[in-house]
Tab-separated table of C-alpha atoms in Angstrom:
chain	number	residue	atom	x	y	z
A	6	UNK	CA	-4.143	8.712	-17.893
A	7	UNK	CA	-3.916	5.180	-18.082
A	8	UNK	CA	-4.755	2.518	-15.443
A	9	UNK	CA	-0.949	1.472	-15.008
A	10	UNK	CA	0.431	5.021	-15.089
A	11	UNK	CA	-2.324	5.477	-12.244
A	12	UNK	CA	-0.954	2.510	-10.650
A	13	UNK	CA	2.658	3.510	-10.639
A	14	UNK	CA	2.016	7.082	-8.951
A	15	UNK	CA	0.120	4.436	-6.042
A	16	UNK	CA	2.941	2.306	-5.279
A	17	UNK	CA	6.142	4.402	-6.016
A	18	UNK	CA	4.823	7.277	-3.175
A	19	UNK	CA	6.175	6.679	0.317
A	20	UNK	CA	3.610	8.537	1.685
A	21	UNK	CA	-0.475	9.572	1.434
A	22	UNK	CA	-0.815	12.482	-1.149
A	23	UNK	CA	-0.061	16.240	0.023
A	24	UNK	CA	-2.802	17.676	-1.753
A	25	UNK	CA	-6.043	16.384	-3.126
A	26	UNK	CA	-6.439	12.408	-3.095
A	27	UNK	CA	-4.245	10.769	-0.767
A	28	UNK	CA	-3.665	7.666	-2.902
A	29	UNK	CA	-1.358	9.704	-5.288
A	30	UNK	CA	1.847	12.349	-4.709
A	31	UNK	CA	0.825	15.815	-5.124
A	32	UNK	CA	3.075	18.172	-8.105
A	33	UNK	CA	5.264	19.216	-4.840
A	34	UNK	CA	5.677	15.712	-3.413
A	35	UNK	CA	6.637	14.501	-7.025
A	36	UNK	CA	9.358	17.532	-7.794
A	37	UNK	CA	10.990	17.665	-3.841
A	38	UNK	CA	10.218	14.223	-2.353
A	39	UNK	CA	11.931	10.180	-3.543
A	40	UNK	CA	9.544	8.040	-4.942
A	41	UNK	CA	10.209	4.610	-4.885
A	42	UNK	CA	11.324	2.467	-8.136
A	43	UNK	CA	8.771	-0.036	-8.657
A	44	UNK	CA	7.338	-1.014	-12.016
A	45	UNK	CA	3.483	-2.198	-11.809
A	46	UNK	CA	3.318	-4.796	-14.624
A	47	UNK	CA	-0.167	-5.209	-14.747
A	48	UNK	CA	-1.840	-3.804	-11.883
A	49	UNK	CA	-4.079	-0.479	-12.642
A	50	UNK	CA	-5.822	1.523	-10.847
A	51	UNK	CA	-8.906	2.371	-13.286
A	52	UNK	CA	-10.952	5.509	-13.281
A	53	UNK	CA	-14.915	6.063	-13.621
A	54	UNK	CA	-14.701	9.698	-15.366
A	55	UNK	CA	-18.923	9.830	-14.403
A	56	UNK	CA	-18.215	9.239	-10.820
A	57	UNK	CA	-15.291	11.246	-10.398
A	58	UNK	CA	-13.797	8.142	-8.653
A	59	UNK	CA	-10.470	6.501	-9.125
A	60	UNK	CA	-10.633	2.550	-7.706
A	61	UNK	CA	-8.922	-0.924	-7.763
A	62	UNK	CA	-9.697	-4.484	-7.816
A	63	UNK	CA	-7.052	-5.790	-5.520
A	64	UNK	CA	-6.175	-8.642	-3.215
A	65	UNK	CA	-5.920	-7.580	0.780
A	66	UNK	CA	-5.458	-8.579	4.568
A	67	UNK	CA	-6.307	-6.762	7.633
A	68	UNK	CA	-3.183	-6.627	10.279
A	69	UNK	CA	-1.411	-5.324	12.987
A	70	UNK	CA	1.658	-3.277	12.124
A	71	UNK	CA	4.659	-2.356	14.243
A	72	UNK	CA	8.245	-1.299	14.420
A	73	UNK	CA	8.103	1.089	11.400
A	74	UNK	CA	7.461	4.471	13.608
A	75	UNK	CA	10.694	4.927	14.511
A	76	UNK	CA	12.348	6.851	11.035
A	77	UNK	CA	15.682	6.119	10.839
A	78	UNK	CA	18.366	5.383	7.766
A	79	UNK	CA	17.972	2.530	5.802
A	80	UNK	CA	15.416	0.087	5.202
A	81	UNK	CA	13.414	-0.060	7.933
A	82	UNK	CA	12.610	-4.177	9.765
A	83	UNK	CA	8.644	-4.526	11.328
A	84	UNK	CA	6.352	-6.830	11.484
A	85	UNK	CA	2.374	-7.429	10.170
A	86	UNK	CA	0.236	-9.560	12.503
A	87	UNK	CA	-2.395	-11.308	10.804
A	88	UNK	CA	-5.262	-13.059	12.347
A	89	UNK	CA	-6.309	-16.327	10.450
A	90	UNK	CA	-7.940	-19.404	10.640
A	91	UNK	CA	-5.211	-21.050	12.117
A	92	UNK	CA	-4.562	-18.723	14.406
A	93	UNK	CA	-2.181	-15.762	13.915
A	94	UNK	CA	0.726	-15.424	11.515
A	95	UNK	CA	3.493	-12.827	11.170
A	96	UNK	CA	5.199	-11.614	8.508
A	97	UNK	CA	8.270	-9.524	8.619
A	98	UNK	CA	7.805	-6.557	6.245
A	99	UNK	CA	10.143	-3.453	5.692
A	100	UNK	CA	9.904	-0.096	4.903
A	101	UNK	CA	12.259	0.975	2.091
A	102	UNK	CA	12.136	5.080	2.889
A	103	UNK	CA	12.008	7.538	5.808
A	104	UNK	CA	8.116	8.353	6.570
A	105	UNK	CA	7.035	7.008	9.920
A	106	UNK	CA	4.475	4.003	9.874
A	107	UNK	CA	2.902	4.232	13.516
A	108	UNK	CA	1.715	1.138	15.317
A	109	UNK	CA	-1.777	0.182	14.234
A	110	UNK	CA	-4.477	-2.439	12.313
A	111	UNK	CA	-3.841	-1.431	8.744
A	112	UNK	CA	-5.382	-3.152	5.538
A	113	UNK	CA	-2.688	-4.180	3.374
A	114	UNK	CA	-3.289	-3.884	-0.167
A	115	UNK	CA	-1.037	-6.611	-2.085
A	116	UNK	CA	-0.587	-4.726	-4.701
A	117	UNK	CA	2.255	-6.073	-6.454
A	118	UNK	CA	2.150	-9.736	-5.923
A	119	UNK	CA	4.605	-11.116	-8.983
A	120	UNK	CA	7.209	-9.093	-7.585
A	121	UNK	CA	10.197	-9.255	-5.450
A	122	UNK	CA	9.863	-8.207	-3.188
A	123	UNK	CA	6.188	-8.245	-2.849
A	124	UNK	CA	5.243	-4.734	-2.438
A	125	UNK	CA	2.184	-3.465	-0.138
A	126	UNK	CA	-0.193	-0.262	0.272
A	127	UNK	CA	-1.303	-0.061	3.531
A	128	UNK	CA	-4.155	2.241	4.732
A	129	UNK	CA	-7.157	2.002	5.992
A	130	UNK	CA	-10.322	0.468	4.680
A	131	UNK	CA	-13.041	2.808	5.171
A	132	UNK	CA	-16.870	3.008	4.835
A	133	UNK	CA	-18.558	2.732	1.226
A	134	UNK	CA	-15.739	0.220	0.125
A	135	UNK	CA	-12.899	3.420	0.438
A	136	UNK	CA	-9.140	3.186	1.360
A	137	UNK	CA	-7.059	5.823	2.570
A	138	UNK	CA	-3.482	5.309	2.071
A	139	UNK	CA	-0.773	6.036	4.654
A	140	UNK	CA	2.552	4.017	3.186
A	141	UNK	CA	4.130	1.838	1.325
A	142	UNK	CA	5.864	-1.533	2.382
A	143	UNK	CA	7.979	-4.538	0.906
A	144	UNK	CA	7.807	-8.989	1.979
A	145	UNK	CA	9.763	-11.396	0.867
A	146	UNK	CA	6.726	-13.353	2.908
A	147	UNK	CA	4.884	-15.357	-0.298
A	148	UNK	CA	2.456	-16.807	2.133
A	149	UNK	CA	0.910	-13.500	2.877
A	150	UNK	CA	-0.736	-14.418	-0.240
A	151	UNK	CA	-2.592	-17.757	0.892
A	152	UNK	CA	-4.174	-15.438	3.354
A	153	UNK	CA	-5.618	-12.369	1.368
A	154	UNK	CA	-8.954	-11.391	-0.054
A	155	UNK	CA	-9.927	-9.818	-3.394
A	156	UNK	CA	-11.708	-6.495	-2.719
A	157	UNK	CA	-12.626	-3.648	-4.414
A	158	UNK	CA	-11.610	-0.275	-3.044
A	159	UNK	CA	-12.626	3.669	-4.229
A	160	UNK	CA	-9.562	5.731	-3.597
A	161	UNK	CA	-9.544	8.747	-1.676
């Protein structure tokens, strides 16, 4: 499969995978669940067939996420909490779907960027440069950008 066919089943997934990796929708999540519409244009998620390891060269921030645990209809208002050089900055973010976000320090993954909205993986970074994906979110916020870091992650 090819790096931006990879890439679409990462973003357009509300939630972590139901069976197997947790950075893509399982066959049941794809036939009974929503996925969200976004197009990748560019961003992949490449494979290394030797290491049996699916991965992505990505730009990232660490924050605190809130007000996305409560499920209800609609798009969903919170807020990511970003500790910086200057300080702290927040960005409003939403949640365009119905899976529950709880409260936390997330990485998120700006995976999207030329976008809008700007869409975002969050998850958690892990040892061994892996990420573990729990959602997916939307900013209008283009200065989350100034702020992020190009890492390397191994999907799981």
């Amino acid at each position: 499969m090819h790096g931006n066919a990879r890439a679409r089943w990462f973003v357009s997934c509300p939630e972590p995978g139901g069976a197997g990796p947790k950075w893509r929708p399982s066959w049941h999540q794809v036939m009974t669940k929503p996925m969200l519409p976004y197009w990748t244009n560019g961003s992949e998620v490449d494979r290394d067939e030797t290491r049996d390891e699916d991965w992505c060269d990505v730009q990232c921030v660490e924050g605190f996420v809130w007000g996305l645990a409560v499920v209800e209809a609609g798009v969903r208002p919170g807020e990511c909490i970003v500790k910086c050089d200057g300080g702290t900055k927040q960005f409003r973010i939403t949640a365009p779907h119905t899976y529950p976000i709880p409260e936390d320090i997330y990485t998120l993954i700006h995976f999207l960027p030329y976008e809008s909205p700007h869409v975002c993986i969050i998850g958690r970074s892990l040892p061994e440069r892996r990420f573990e994906k729990v959602s997916v979110v939307e900013t209008f916020e283009k200065d989350l950008l100034d702020i992020t870091e190009r890492r390397q992650y191994i999907l799981i």
